[in-house]
Amino acid sequence: MTDTPAPTGRQAILRAARRAFALHPYAEVTLRGIAADAEVSASLIVKLFGTKEELFARTTDFSADADELLDAPLDGLGRHLVLTLVRTRRQRRTDPLLRVVFALGTEDERTLLRDRFREQVTTRLAALLPGDDPLLRAELVVGQLLGLGAAASIHREDGAIGEASPERLADLYAPGLQRLLDGA
């Protein structure tokens, strides 16, 4: 496995904020706590993201991750999804989708996160799919991607998933996704 570069201040802040908002209700999260976790100053967070509310909105936004995940022609999208998910996890040391599953905030916060995820990832993917049951197939594809992310989190670098190249994982995992995407 190759060494991953240290995150930039912006990346470190987003990672720390996602972790904080996933593990604690909004009211318990502070910019100082996020700053300490990210090893930056609270003033840098304010400079880059504004208020805690704006940072929360940014951490519950999946649109940039969806742009990256869905940036391929339909006939190769299954492979692209796997490669992008695995490479993103390894480069950023965070999963672009999995935070929707583990959020522990209030019910309103979890609902907001799920609604944004559904709109920005699942519904957007469904709009790309031809044939019958596009939303059902999109939900199944997303479920499989979440499963891959969860398995990669469990096994990290010391398991076969962590040791396998992104290409090998795509060789094994993408054909099933592609069948769902194609509607076959």
PDB file of C-alpha atoms in Angstrom:
ATOM      1  CA  MET A   1       0.000   0.000   0.000  1.00  0.00           C
ATOM      2  CA  THR A   2       1.344   3.466  -0.850  1.00  0.00           C
ATOM      3  CA  ASP A   3       1.760   6.244   1.659  1.00  0.00           C
ATOM      4  CA  THR A   4      -1.043   8.784   1.597  1.00  0.00           C
ATOM      5  CA  PRO A   5      -0.231  12.473   1.707  1.00  0.00           C
ATOM      6  CA  ALA A   6      -1.056  14.440   4.830  1.00  0.00           C
ATOM      7  CA  PRO A   7      -4.429  16.153   4.543  1.00  0.00           C
ATOM      8  CA  THR A   8      -4.566  19.876   3.884  1.00  0.00           C
ATOM      9  CA  GLY A   9      -6.058  22.120   6.555  1.00  0.00           C
ATOM     10  CA  ARG A  10      -9.365  22.152   4.668  1.00  0.00           C
ATOM     11  CA  GLN A  11      -9.403  18.340   4.377  1.00  0.00           C
ATOM     12  CA  ALA A  12      -8.440  17.876   8.020  1.00  0.00           C
ATOM     13  CA  ILE A  13     -11.208  20.252   9.112  1.00  0.00           C
ATOM     14  CA  LEU A  14     -13.833  18.487   6.989  1.00  0.00           C
ATOM     15  CA  ARG A  15     -12.741  15.078   8.254  1.00  0.00           C
ATOM     16  CA  ALA A  16     -12.826  16.262  11.875  1.00  0.00           C
ATOM     17  CA  ALA A  17     -16.184  17.992  11.372  1.00  0.00           C
ATOM     18  CA  ARG A  18     -17.732  14.929   9.737  1.00  0.00           C
ATOM     19  CA  ARG A  19     -16.514  12.793  12.608  1.00  0.00           C
ATOM     20  CA  ALA A  20     -17.766  15.262  15.223  1.00  0.00           C
ATOM     21  CA  PHE A  21     -21.201  15.702  13.650  1.00  0.00           C
ATOM     22  CA  ALA A  22     -21.520  11.939  13.127  1.00  0.00           C
ATOM     23  CA  LEU A  23     -20.659  11.095  16.720  1.00  0.00           C
ATOM     24  CA  HIS A  24     -22.344  13.946  18.598  1.00  0.00           C
ATOM     25  CA  PRO A  25     -25.542  15.964  18.345  1.00  0.00           C
ATOM     26  CA  TYR A  26     -25.093  19.342  16.651  1.00  0.00           C
ATOM     27  CA  ALA A  27     -25.535  21.245  19.925  1.00  0.00           C
ATOM     28  CA  GLU A  28     -22.583  19.407  21.521  1.00  0.00           C
ATOM     29  CA  VAL A  29     -20.139  20.080  18.684  1.00  0.00           C
ATOM     30  CA  THR A  30     -17.867  23.114  18.972  1.00  0.00           C
ATOM     31  CA  LEU A  31     -15.553  24.747  16.465  1.00  0.00           C
ATOM     32  CA  ARG A  32     -12.792  24.551  19.079  1.00  0.00           C
ATOM     33  CA  GLY A  33     -13.284  20.795  19.385  1.00  0.00           C
ATOM     34  CA  ILE A  34     -13.185  20.363  15.618  1.00  0.00           C
ATOM     35  CA  ALA A  35     -10.091  22.570  15.451  1.00  0.00           C
ATOM     36  CA  ALA A  36      -8.320  20.510  18.110  1.00  0.00           C
ATOM     37  CA  ASP A  37      -9.128  17.268  16.285  1.00  0.00           C
ATOM     38  CA  ALA A  38      -7.980  18.744  12.957  1.00  0.00           C
ATOM     39  CA  GLU A  39      -4.890  20.281  14.575  1.00  0.00           C
ATOM     40  CA  VAL A  40      -5.726  23.742  13.239  1.00  0.00           C
ATOM     41  CA  SER A  41      -6.940  26.962  14.826  1.00  0.00           C
ATOM     42  CA  ALA A  42     -10.626  27.694  15.268  1.00  0.00           C
ATOM     43  CA  SER A  43     -10.024  30.963  13.391  1.00  0.00           C
ATOM     44  CA  LEU A  44      -8.922  28.957  10.328  1.00  0.00           C
ATOM     45  CA  ILE A  45     -12.247  27.106  10.396  1.00  0.00           C
ATOM     46  CA  VAL A  46     -14.123  30.415  10.497  1.00  0.00           C
ATOM     47  CA  LYS A  47     -11.953  31.783   7.675  1.00  0.00           C
ATOM     48  CA  LEU A  48     -12.500  28.726   5.447  1.00  0.00           C
ATOM     49  CA  PHE A  49     -16.069  27.734   6.320  1.00  0.00           C
ATOM     50  CA  GLY A  50     -17.734  30.558   8.252  1.00  0.00           C
ATOM     51  CA  THR A  51     -20.047  29.508  11.056  1.00  0.00           C
ATOM     52  CA  LYS A  52     -20.665  26.128  12.658  1.00  0.00           C
ATOM     53  CA  GLU A  53     -23.973  26.023  10.791  1.00  0.00           C
ATOM     54  CA  GLU A  54     -22.200  26.529   7.451  1.00  0.00           C
ATOM     55  CA  LEU A  55     -19.645  23.846   8.314  1.00  0.00           C
ATOM     56  CA  PHE A  56     -22.448  21.453   9.255  1.00  0.00           C
ATOM     57  CA  ALA A  57     -24.168  22.140   5.921  1.00  0.00           C
ATOM     58  CA  ARG A  58     -20.909  21.402   4.134  1.00  0.00           C
ATOM     59  CA  THR A  59     -20.417  18.102   5.970  1.00  0.00           C
ATOM     60  CA  THR A  60     -23.930  16.956   5.105  1.00  0.00           C
ATOM     61  CA  ASP A  61     -23.461  17.752   1.412  1.00  0.00           C
ATOM     62  CA  PHE A  62     -22.753  14.736  -0.802  1.00  0.00           C
ATOM     63  CA  SER A  63     -22.917  16.586  -4.137  1.00  0.00           C
ATOM     64  CA  ALA A  64     -19.146  16.839  -4.748  1.00  0.00           C
ATOM     65  CA  ASP A  65     -18.683  13.159  -3.879  1.00  0.00           C
ATOM     66  CA  ALA A  66     -21.592  12.253  -6.158  1.00  0.00           C
ATOM     67  CA  ASP A  67     -20.060  14.324  -8.974  1.00  0.00           C
ATOM     68  CA  GLU A  68     -16.866  12.314  -8.671  1.00  0.00           C
ATOM     69  CA  LEU A  69     -18.589   8.944  -8.284  1.00  0.00           C
ATOM     70  CA  LEU A  70     -20.972   9.413 -11.204  1.00  0.00           C
ATOM     71  CA  ASP A  71     -18.434  10.916 -13.620  1.00  0.00           C
ATOM     72  CA  ALA A  72     -18.320   8.047 -16.125  1.00  0.00           C
ATOM     73  CA  PRO A  73     -20.372   6.694 -19.011  1.00  0.00           C
ATOM     74  CA  LEU A  74     -23.076   4.263 -17.949  1.00  0.00           C
ATOM     75  CA  ASP A  75     -21.415   1.275 -19.639  1.00  0.00           C
ATOM     76  CA  GLY A  76     -18.358   1.623 -17.383  1.00  0.00           C
ATOM     77  CA  LEU A  77     -19.977   3.175 -14.330  1.00  0.00           C
ATOM     78  CA  GLY A  78     -19.819   0.055 -12.134  1.00  0.00           C
ATOM     79  CA  ARG A  79     -16.034  -0.143 -12.446  1.00  0.00           C
ATOM     80  CA  HIS A  80     -15.684   3.615 -12.038  1.00  0.00           C
ATOM     81  CA  LEU A  81     -17.780   3.562  -8.847  1.00  0.00           C
ATOM     82  CA  VAL A  82     -15.578   0.897  -7.252  1.00  0.00           C
ATOM     83  CA  LEU A  83     -12.292   2.504  -8.337  1.00  0.00           C
ATOM     84  CA  THR A  84     -13.394   5.951  -7.179  1.00  0.00           C
ATOM     85  CA  LEU A  85     -14.701   4.699  -3.837  1.00  0.00           C
ATOM     86  CA  VAL A  86     -11.543   2.712  -3.069  1.00  0.00           C
ATOM     87  CA  ARG A  87      -9.115   5.378  -4.257  1.00  0.00           C
ATOM     88  CA  THR A  88     -10.976   8.116  -2.405  1.00  0.00           C
ATOM     89  CA  ARG A  89     -10.932   6.081   0.810  1.00  0.00           C
ATOM     90  CA  ARG A  90      -7.209   5.487   0.493  1.00  0.00           C
ATOM     91  CA  GLN A  91      -6.225   8.990  -0.556  1.00  0.00           C
ATOM     92  CA  ARG A  92      -8.433  10.926   1.847  1.00  0.00           C
ATOM     93  CA  ARG A  93      -8.568   8.247   4.550  1.00  0.00           C
ATOM     94  CA  THR A  94     -12.320   8.715   4.640  1.00  0.00           C
ATOM     95  CA  ASP A  95     -15.244   7.140   2.828  1.00  0.00           C
ATOM     96  CA  PRO A  96     -17.276   9.470   0.595  1.00  0.00           C
ATOM     97  CA  LEU A  97     -20.580   7.750   1.435  1.00  0.00           C
ATOM     98  CA  LEU A  98     -20.346   5.810   4.674  1.00  0.00           C
ATOM     99  CA  ARG A  99     -20.982   8.762   6.988  1.00  0.00           C
ATOM    100  CA  VAL A 100     -24.687   8.496   6.153  1.00  0.00           C
ATOM    101  CA  VAL A 101     -24.805   5.155   7.970  1.00  0.00           C
ATOM    102  CA  PHE A 102     -22.961   6.022  11.171  1.00  0.00           C
ATOM    103  CA  ALA A 103     -24.336   9.468  11.986  1.00  0.00           C
ATOM    104  CA  LEU A 104     -25.349   9.603  15.655  1.00  0.00           C
ATOM    105  CA  GLY A 105     -26.791  13.112  15.912  1.00  0.00           C
ATOM    106  CA  THR A 106     -30.389  13.893  16.766  1.00  0.00           C
ATOM    107  CA  GLU A 107     -33.185  12.340  14.735  1.00  0.00           C
ATOM    108  CA  ASP A 108     -33.599  15.625  12.821  1.00  0.00           C
ATOM    109  CA  GLU A 109     -29.877  15.675  11.978  1.00  0.00           C
ATOM    110  CA  ARG A 110     -29.895  12.040  10.821  1.00  0.00           C
ATOM    111  CA  THR A 111     -33.029  12.671   8.764  1.00  0.00           C
ATOM    112  CA  LEU A 112     -31.412  15.695   7.103  1.00  0.00           C
ATOM    113  CA  LEU A 113     -28.315  13.649   6.284  1.00  0.00           C
ATOM    114  CA  ARG A 114     -30.355  10.744   4.849  1.00  0.00           C
ATOM    115  CA  ASP A 115     -32.557  13.106   2.822  1.00  0.00           C
ATOM    116  CA  ARG A 116     -29.550  14.870   1.325  1.00  0.00           C
ATOM    117  CA  PHE A 117     -27.869  11.562   0.598  1.00  0.00           C
ATOM    118  CA  ARG A 118     -30.993  10.227  -1.098  1.00  0.00           C
ATOM    119  CA  GLU A 119     -31.397  13.387  -3.198  1.00  0.00           C
ATOM    120  CA  GLN A 120     -27.742  13.951  -4.065  1.00  0.00           C
ATOM    121  CA  VAL A 121     -26.611  10.345  -4.577  1.00  0.00           C
ATOM    122  CA  THR A 122     -29.372   7.766  -4.937  1.00  0.00           C
ATOM    123  CA  THR A 123     -31.970   9.800  -6.846  1.00  0.00           C
ATOM    124  CA  ARG A 124     -29.292  11.297  -9.061  1.00  0.00           C
ATOM    125  CA  LEU A 125     -27.977   7.820  -9.894  1.00  0.00           C
ATOM    126  CA  ALA A 126     -31.518   6.582 -10.589  1.00  0.00           C
ATOM    127  CA  ALA A 127     -31.998   9.391 -13.124  1.00  0.00           C
ATOM    128  CA  LEU A 128     -29.106   7.959 -15.148  1.00  0.00           C
ATOM    129  CA  LEU A 129     -30.485   4.430 -15.325  1.00  0.00           C
ATOM    130  CA  PRO A 130     -32.486   3.102 -18.276  1.00  0.00           C
ATOM    131  CA  GLY A 131     -35.153   0.430 -18.038  1.00  0.00           C
ATOM    132  CA  ASP A 132     -37.429  -0.736 -15.283  1.00  0.00           C
ATOM    133  CA  ASP A 133     -37.112   0.057 -11.571  1.00  0.00           C
ATOM    134  CA  PRO A 134     -34.330   2.653 -11.778  1.00  0.00           C
ATOM    135  CA  LEU A 135     -34.777   3.842  -8.173  1.00  0.00           C
ATOM    136  CA  LEU A 136     -34.783   0.295  -6.819  1.00  0.00           C
ATOM    137  CA  ARG A 137     -31.645  -0.538  -8.805  1.00  0.00           C
ATOM    138  CA  ALA A 138     -29.967   2.702  -7.700  1.00  0.00           C
ATOM    139  CA  GLU A 139     -30.738   1.907  -4.050  1.00  0.00           C
ATOM    140  CA  LEU A 140     -29.250  -1.573  -4.486  1.00  0.00           C
ATOM    141  CA  VAL A 141     -26.093  -0.183  -6.123  1.00  0.00           C
ATOM    142  CA  VAL A 142     -25.680   2.366  -3.344  1.00  0.00           C
ATOM    143  CA  GLY A 143     -26.261  -0.369  -0.762  1.00  0.00           C
ATOM    144  CA  GLN A 144     -23.507  -2.452  -2.305  1.00  0.00           C
ATOM    145  CA  LEU A 145     -21.139   0.535  -2.332  1.00  0.00           C
ATOM    146  CA  LEU A 146     -21.914   1.167   1.345  1.00  0.00           C
ATOM    147  CA  GLY A 147     -21.212  -2.516   1.990  1.00  0.00           C
ATOM    148  CA  LEU A 148     -17.855  -2.268   0.245  1.00  0.00           C
ATOM    149  CA  GLY A 149     -17.027   0.817   2.290  1.00  0.00           C
ATOM    150  CA  ALA A 150     -18.024  -0.929   5.512  1.00  0.00           C
ATOM    151  CA  ALA A 151     -15.955  -4.014   4.649  1.00  0.00           C
ATOM    152  CA  ALA A 152     -12.970  -1.809   3.811  1.00  0.00           C
ATOM    153  CA  SER A 153     -13.389  -0.023   7.157  1.00  0.00           C
ATOM    154  CA  ILE A 154     -13.501  -3.293   9.068  1.00  0.00           C
ATOM    155  CA  HIS A 155     -10.511  -4.840   7.323  1.00  0.00           C
ATOM    156  CA  ARG A 156      -8.469  -1.657   6.744  1.00  0.00           C
ATOM    157  CA  GLU A 157      -4.861  -2.138   5.662  1.00  0.00           C
ATOM    158  CA  ASP A 158      -4.334  -5.459   7.437  1.00  0.00           C
ATOM    159  CA  GLY A 159      -6.986  -7.404   5.526  1.00  0.00           C
ATOM    160  CA  ALA A 160      -7.231  -8.670   1.967  1.00  0.00           C
ATOM    161  CA  ILE A 161      -9.418  -5.724   0.939  1.00  0.00           C
ATOM    162  CA  GLY A 162      -6.844  -3.261   2.237  1.00  0.00           C
ATOM    163  CA  GLU A 163      -4.030  -5.107   0.484  1.00  0.00           C
ATOM    164  CA  ALA A 164      -5.829  -5.582  -2.852  1.00  0.00           C
ATOM    165  CA  SER A 165      -5.286  -3.024  -5.598  1.00  0.00           C
ATOM    166  CA  PRO A 166      -8.259  -0.868  -6.551  1.00  0.00           C
ATOM    167  CA  GLU A 167      -8.176  -2.530  -9.974  1.00  0.00           C
ATOM    168  CA  ARG A 168      -8.439  -6.026  -8.468  1.00  0.00           C
ATOM    169  CA  LEU A 169     -11.343  -4.966  -6.260  1.00  0.00           C
ATOM    170  CA  ALA A 170     -13.060  -3.481  -9.317  1.00  0.00           C
ATOM    171  CA  ASP A 171     -12.465  -6.696 -11.286  1.00  0.00           C
ATOM    172  CA  LEU A 172     -14.318  -8.655  -8.602  1.00  0.00           C
ATOM    173  CA  TYR A 173     -16.970  -6.191  -7.415  1.00  0.00           C
ATOM    174  CA  ALA A 174     -17.907  -4.045 -10.415  1.00  0.00           C
ATOM    175  CA  PRO A 175     -19.614  -6.700 -12.614  1.00  0.00           C
ATOM    176  CA  GLY A 176     -22.459  -7.103 -10.111  1.00  0.00           C
ATOM    177  CA  LEU A 177     -22.903  -3.346  -9.880  1.00  0.00           C
ATOM    178  CA  GLN A 178     -22.840  -3.043 -13.649  1.00  0.00           C
ATOM    179  CA  ARG A 179     -25.615  -5.612 -14.039  1.00  0.00           C
ATOM    180  CA  LEU A 180     -27.809  -3.541 -11.734  1.00  0.00           C
ATOM    181  CA  LEU A 181     -26.880  -0.329 -13.536  1.00  0.00           C
ATOM    182  CA  ASP A 182     -27.680  -1.836 -16.934  1.00  0.00           C
ATOM    183  CA  GLY A 183     -30.924  -3.354 -15.722  1.00  0.00           C
ATOM    184  CA  ALA A 184     -29.921  -6.802 -16.947  1.00  0.00           C
TER     185      ALA A 184
END
